[in-house]
Amino acid sequence: MLKIAIIGVGTVGSSVANILRDNKDIICSRAGMQLIPSIGVVNNLNKKRDVSIKLTDDIDLVLEDDSIDIIVELMGGVTQAYEVVKKALTKGKAVVTANKALLAYHRYELQELAGDIPFEFEAAVAGGIPIINALREGLTANHIESMKGIMNGTCNYMLTRMINDGVAYDDILKESQDLGYAEADPSFDVGGFDAAHKLLILASIAYGIDAKPEDILIEGIENITSEDIEFANEFDYCVKLLGIAKKVGKQIELRVNSAFIPNTQMLTKVDGVMNGISVIGDKVGETMYYGAGAGGDATASAVIANIVDIARRGKGSPMLGFKSENLENLILMSKDDIKTKYYLRLRVEDKTGALAKVSSILANHNISIEKMLQKPVNKTCVHLLLSTHTCMEKDINQALKTLEDEIVVTKKPAMIRIED
Ligand code: HSE
């Protein structure tokens, strides 16, 4: 069993406590032990919070409590968080933090202090995307040639709304604050600093670069106007705030700036609060990571991944999943019961009643046509191209068999599933 204290029970902290409660069975099965969120530390005990864990405002009491195994630092800011993390590590407690500003300034020092004590920070970069894990584990065989990404959900949300809906900068900033995406001080977001903190963490893992925010080029989105967006639309560009790390000879280029990107690039499809990062390794080539970059549950998902990792340490992870008596028994769905939409290509004789025959076969198998096109093939045949509403795999398979045997259908029907 591991006992967890959550320091800072705001949007992310509440989600961590609630997910550990709501998904307890699956998380503890994967961890191989009980994970107990036993206390949360807050500044203001009178503020109403949607959590069921015990709360205190006495941070020292928690740090001194020998029964607490893991400190989850979600208080934000640098100075106090630095003291808390140092004290926790000195006391031998594992630390999980989502605090990118803290890491942007003190990551090497804290790593050294941690030594063999777990010190994890998956949630500090790109919210719910396991990009730290990908860089540390999945891409470990590679020299990283470059990393380019959308790493700030607030800016991406704002730019997307400005581009798609023509909303003014100030209105949209307020909206993203209300949605809980923005930092306590949103100039960290719009000024590019939050993205820079994340970029510095990635650059440490990929290149071992020990730079501070002051050392790199950081520009935000404050100067983007509706004219810039008009120009971008006119010439098929998209405007994004990018964090860029590139190996150039023996140097590493690090910068955060807004940029016009040609609409052909995948990163232009990363919209709203989503983050997307392209990492190019010398052996693997390009890999892409996409997911929610901000928000309570997405960020908590990464925090809890670190907690589970700590629990598993030294025990190895299950290779093909896990088995537990506590879990509902999940079974494989029969292929027949799959439900989706289908596209059918039918070659039929071009004569009276052919279409009626096809539609009645479909209707007899509970299949409803959504859209249809008829295209001539030659003087005697046409193609009927049609999509269906959602129906069952077993029905479509039976309908296809019947259609194949139907005299007006002159060729084996083709089917492609539609995923929308
Ligand atoms: N303010 C940050 C963002 C939160 O908008 O991406 C997640 O780090």
Coordinates of C-alpha atoms in Angstrom, one line a residue, residues 121-394:
F121 CA 6.8 14.8 -13.8
E122 CA 4.9 13.3 -16.8
A123 CA 2.1 15.8 -16.3
A124 CA 4.4 18.8 -16.5
V125 CA 4.6 18.6 -20.3
A126 CA 1.6 18.4 -22.7
G127 CA -1.0 17.4 -20.0
G128 CA -2.3 14.0 -20.7
I129 CA 0.1 13.0 -23.5
P130 CA 2.8 10.6 -22.3
I131 CA 5.5 12.5 -24.1
I132 CA 8.1 12.1 -21.3
N133 CA 7.6 8.4 -21.3
A134 CA 7.9 8.3 -25.1
L135 CA 11.1 10.2 -25.1
R136 CA 12.7 8.3 -22.1
E137 CA 11.5 4.8 -23.1
G138 CA 10.1 4.4 -26.6
L139 CA 12.6 6.6 -28.4
T140 CA 15.6 5.8 -26.3
A141 CA 17.5 4.2 -29.2
N142 CA 17.5 7.4 -31.2
H143 CA 19.4 10.6 -31.5
I144 CA 16.6 13.1 -31.4
E145 CA 16.9 15.3 -34.5
S146 CA 14.1 17.7 -33.7
M147 CA 10.9 18.2 -31.6
K148 CA 8.3 20.6 -32.8
G149 CA 5.0 21.1 -31.1
I150 CA 2.0 22.8 -29.8
M151 CA 2.6 22.7 -26.0
N152 CA 0.2 25.3 -24.6
G153 CA -3.5 24.4 -24.7
T154 CA -4.6 28.0 -23.8
C155 CA -2.8 29.6 -26.7
N156 CA -4.0 26.9 -29.1
Y157 CA -7.5 27.3 -27.9
M158 CA -7.3 31.0 -28.3
L159 CA -5.8 30.8 -31.8
T160 CA -8.3 28.2 -32.9
R161 CA -11.2 30.4 -31.8
M162 CA -9.7 33.5 -33.5
I163 CA -9.1 31.6 -36.8
N164 CA -12.3 29.6 -36.9
D165 CA -14.8 32.0 -35.3
G166 CA -13.2 35.4 -35.6
V167 CA -13.4 36.0 -31.9
A168 CA -11.4 38.9 -30.5
Y169 CA -8.2 38.2 -28.4
D170 CA -9.4 39.6 -25.1
D171 CA -12.8 37.8 -25.2
I172 CA -11.2 34.5 -25.9
L173 CA -8.6 34.9 -23.1
K174 CA -11.3 35.3 -20.6
E175 CA -13.1 32.2 -22.0
S176 CA -10.0 30.0 -21.7
Q177 CA -9.5 31.2 -18.1
D178 CA -13.1 30.3 -17.3
L179 CA -12.6 26.8 -18.8
G180 CA -9.7 26.2 -16.4
Y181 CA -7.0 25.9 -19.1
A182 CA -5.0 29.0 -18.3
E183 CA -2.3 29.4 -15.7
A184 CA -3.0 31.4 -12.5
D185 CA -1.2 34.2 -14.3
P186 CA -2.3 33.8 -18.0
S187 CA 0.6 36.0 -19.2
F188 CA 2.6 32.7 -18.7
D189 CA 0.4 31.2 -21.4
V190 CA 0.1 34.0 -23.9
G191 CA 3.7 35.2 -23.5
G192 CA 5.0 31.7 -24.4
F193 CA 6.6 31.1 -21.0
D194 CA 4.6 28.0 -20.2
A195 CA 5.4 26.4 -23.5
A196 CA 9.1 27.4 -22.9
H197 CA 9.1 25.7 -19.5
K198 CA 7.8 22.5 -21.2
L199 CA 10.3 22.7 -24.1
L200 CA 13.2 23.0 -21.6
I201 CA 12.1 19.8 -19.9
L202 CA 11.9 18.0 -23.2
A203 CA 15.2 19.4 -24.2
S204 CA 16.8 18.0 -21.0
I205 CA 15.5 14.5 -21.7
A206 CA 16.4 14.6 -25.4
Y207 CA 19.7 16.5 -25.3
G208 CA 20.8 17.0 -21.7
I209 CA 20.6 20.7 -22.2
D210 CA 20.7 22.7 -18.9
A211 CA 19.2 26.0 -20.1
K212 CA 16.9 28.3 -18.2
P213 CA 13.9 30.3 -19.7
E214 CA 16.1 33.4 -19.9
D215 CA 18.5 31.7 -22.2
I216 CA 16.1 31.0 -25.0
L217 CA 14.0 32.9 -27.5
I218 CA 10.5 33.2 -26.2
E219 CA 7.7 35.0 -28.0
G220 CA 4.0 34.6 -27.4
I221 CA 0.8 35.2 -29.2
E222 CA 0.0 38.7 -27.9
N223 CA 0.8 40.4 -31.2
I224 CA -1.3 38.3 -33.4
T225 CA -4.1 40.4 -35.0
S226 CA -7.1 39.6 -37.3
E227 CA -5.0 40.9 -40.2
D228 CA -2.4 38.2 -39.6
I229 CA -5.1 35.6 -39.5
E230 CA -6.6 36.9 -42.8
F231 CA -3.1 36.7 -44.5
A232 CA -2.7 33.2 -43.2
N233 CA -6.2 32.1 -44.5
E234 CA -5.5 33.7 -47.8
F235 CA -2.2 31.9 -48.4
D236 CA -3.2 28.6 -46.8
Y237 CA -1.2 28.9 -43.6
C238 CA -2.3 28.2 -40.0
V239 CA -1.1 30.3 -37.1
K240 CA 0.2 28.2 -34.1
L241 CA 2.4 28.8 -31.1
L242 CA 5.2 26.4 -31.4
G243 CA 8.0 25.1 -29.2
I244 CA 10.9 24.0 -31.3
A245 CA 14.0 22.1 -30.4
K246 CA 16.4 21.2 -33.2
K247 CA 19.9 19.6 -33.4
V248 CA 21.9 21.8 -35.7
G249 CA 25.4 20.4 -36.0
K250 CA 26.8 20.4 -32.5
Q251 CA 24.2 22.9 -31.3
I252 CA 20.7 22.7 -30.0
E253 CA 18.3 25.4 -31.2
L254 CA 15.5 26.1 -28.7
R255 CA 12.7 28.6 -29.2
V256 CA 9.1 29.3 -28.6
N257 CA 7.3 31.6 -31.1
S258 CA 4.1 31.9 -33.0
A259 CA 4.5 30.7 -36.6
F260 CA 2.7 30.4 -39.9
I261 CA 2.6 26.7 -40.8
P262 CA 1.5 25.4 -44.2
N263 CA -1.9 23.8 -43.9
T264 CA -0.5 20.5 -45.3
Q265 CA 1.4 19.9 -42.0
M266 CA -0.3 17.6 -39.4
L267 CA 0.3 20.1 -36.6
T268 CA -2.2 22.4 -38.2
K269 CA -4.9 19.8 -37.4
V270 CA -4.2 20.1 -33.7
D271 CA -7.0 22.5 -32.6
G272 CA -8.6 23.8 -29.4
V273 CA -7.0 22.9 -26.1
M274 CA -5.3 19.8 -27.7
N275 CA -1.5 19.6 -27.9
G276 CA 0.5 17.9 -30.6
I277 CA 4.2 17.2 -30.7
S278 CA 6.2 15.8 -33.6
V279 CA 9.5 14.1 -32.6
I280 CA 12.0 13.1 -35.2
G281 CA 14.5 10.4 -34.2
D282 CA 17.5 9.5 -36.4
K283 CA 16.4 5.8 -36.6
V284 CA 12.6 5.8 -36.1
G285 CA 11.9 8.9 -38.3
E286 CA 8.9 11.1 -37.4
T287 CA 6.6 10.2 -34.6
M288 CA 3.5 12.3 -33.6
Y289 CA 1.9 12.6 -30.2
Y290 CA -1.6 14.2 -29.8
G291 CA -3.9 14.7 -26.9
A292 CA -5.4 17.0 -24.3
G293 CA -2.7 19.4 -23.1
A294 CA -4.6 21.0 -20.3
G295 CA -7.6 20.4 -18.1
G296 CA -8.1 18.6 -14.8
D297 CA -8.8 15.0 -15.8
A298 CA -6.2 14.8 -18.6
T299 CA -3.4 16.2 -16.5
A300 CA -4.4 14.0 -13.6
S301 CA -4.2 11.0 -15.9
A302 CA -0.5 11.7 -16.3
V303 CA 0.0 12.3 -12.6
I304 CA -1.6 9.0 -11.7
A305 CA 0.5 7.2 -14.4
N306 CA 3.6 8.4 -12.4
I307 CA 2.1 7.2 -9.1
V308 CA 1.4 3.7 -10.6
D309 CA 4.9 3.7 -12.0
I310 CA 6.3 4.3 -8.6
A311 CA 4.2 1.5 -7.1
R312 CA 5.4 -0.9 -9.8
R313 CA 9.1 0.0 -9.4
G314 CA 11.3 -3.0 -9.2
K315 CA 8.4 -5.4 -9.7
G316 CA 8.2 -5.2 -13.5
S317 CA 5.1 -4.3 -15.3
P318 CA 2.5 -6.7 -16.6
M319 CA 3.4 -7.6 -20.2
L320 CA -0.1 -8.5 -21.6
G321 CA -2.2 -6.6 -19.1
F322 CA -3.4 -7.8 -15.7
K323 CA -5.9 -10.1 -14.0
S324 CA -7.7 -9.3 -10.9
E325 CA -10.6 -10.7 -8.9
N326 CA -11.7 -7.2 -8.1
L327 CA -12.4 -6.3 -11.7
E328 CA -15.5 -6.8 -13.7
N329 CA -15.0 -9.7 -16.1
L330 CA -14.7 -8.1 -19.5
I331 CA -15.3 -10.4 -22.5
L332 CA -14.6 -10.1 -26.1
M333 CA -17.5 -8.8 -28.2
S334 CA -18.6 -11.1 -30.9
K335 CA -17.8 -9.9 -34.4
D336 CA -21.5 -10.2 -35.2
D337 CA -22.5 -7.6 -32.6
I338 CA -20.2 -4.8 -33.9
K339 CA -22.2 -1.8 -34.9
T340 CA -21.1 0.8 -37.3
K341 CA -22.0 2.5 -40.6
Y342 CA -21.1 0.9 -44.0
Y343 CA -20.4 1.9 -47.5
L344 CA -21.6 -0.5 -50.2
R345 CA -20.6 -0.6 -53.9
L346 CA -23.1 -2.7 -55.9
R347 CA -23.0 -3.3 -59.6
V348 CA -26.6 -3.9 -60.8
E349 CA -28.5 -4.2 -64.0
D350 CA -29.9 -0.9 -65.2
K351 CA -33.5 -2.0 -65.4
T352 CA -36.8 -1.3 -63.8
G353 CA -37.1 -2.6 -60.2
A354 CA -33.3 -3.2 -59.7
L355 CA -33.0 -0.4 -57.1
A356 CA -36.3 -1.5 -55.4
K357 CA -34.9 -5.0 -55.1
V358 CA -31.6 -3.7 -53.5
S359 CA -33.4 -1.4 -51.0
S360 CA -35.9 -4.1 -50.0
I361 CA -33.1 -6.6 -49.3
L362 CA -31.4 -4.0 -47.1
A363 CA -34.7 -3.1 -45.4
N364 CA -35.3 -6.8 -44.7
H365 CA -32.0 -7.0 -42.9
N366 CA -32.8 -3.9 -40.7
I367 CA -30.5 -1.7 -42.8
S368 CA -31.4 1.9 -43.5
I369 CA -29.8 3.8 -46.4
E370 CA -28.2 7.1 -45.5
K371 CA -26.9 8.5 -48.8
M372 CA -26.8 7.1 -52.4
L373 CA -25.2 7.8 -55.7
Q374 CA -25.9 6.0 -59.0
K375 CA -23.1 6.0 -61.7
P376 CA -23.4 4.4 -65.1
V377 CA -20.9 1.6 -65.8
N378 CA -21.9 0.6 -69.4
K379 CA -25.2 0.4 -71.4
T380 CA -26.6 -2.3 -69.2
C381 CA -25.1 -1.8 -65.8
V382 CA -24.8 0.9 -63.1
H383 CA -22.9 1.2 -59.9
L384 CA -25.1 1.9 -56.8
L385 CA -22.8 3.5 -54.2
L386 CA -24.5 3.9 -50.9
S387 CA -23.8 4.5 -47.2
T388 CA -26.0 3.1 -44.4
H389 CA -27.1 4.4 -41.0
T390 CA -25.5 2.5 -38.1
C391 CA -26.4 -1.2 -38.2
M392 CA -25.1 -4.5 -37.1
E393 CA -22.2 -6.4 -38.6
K394 CA -24.3 -9.7 -38.7

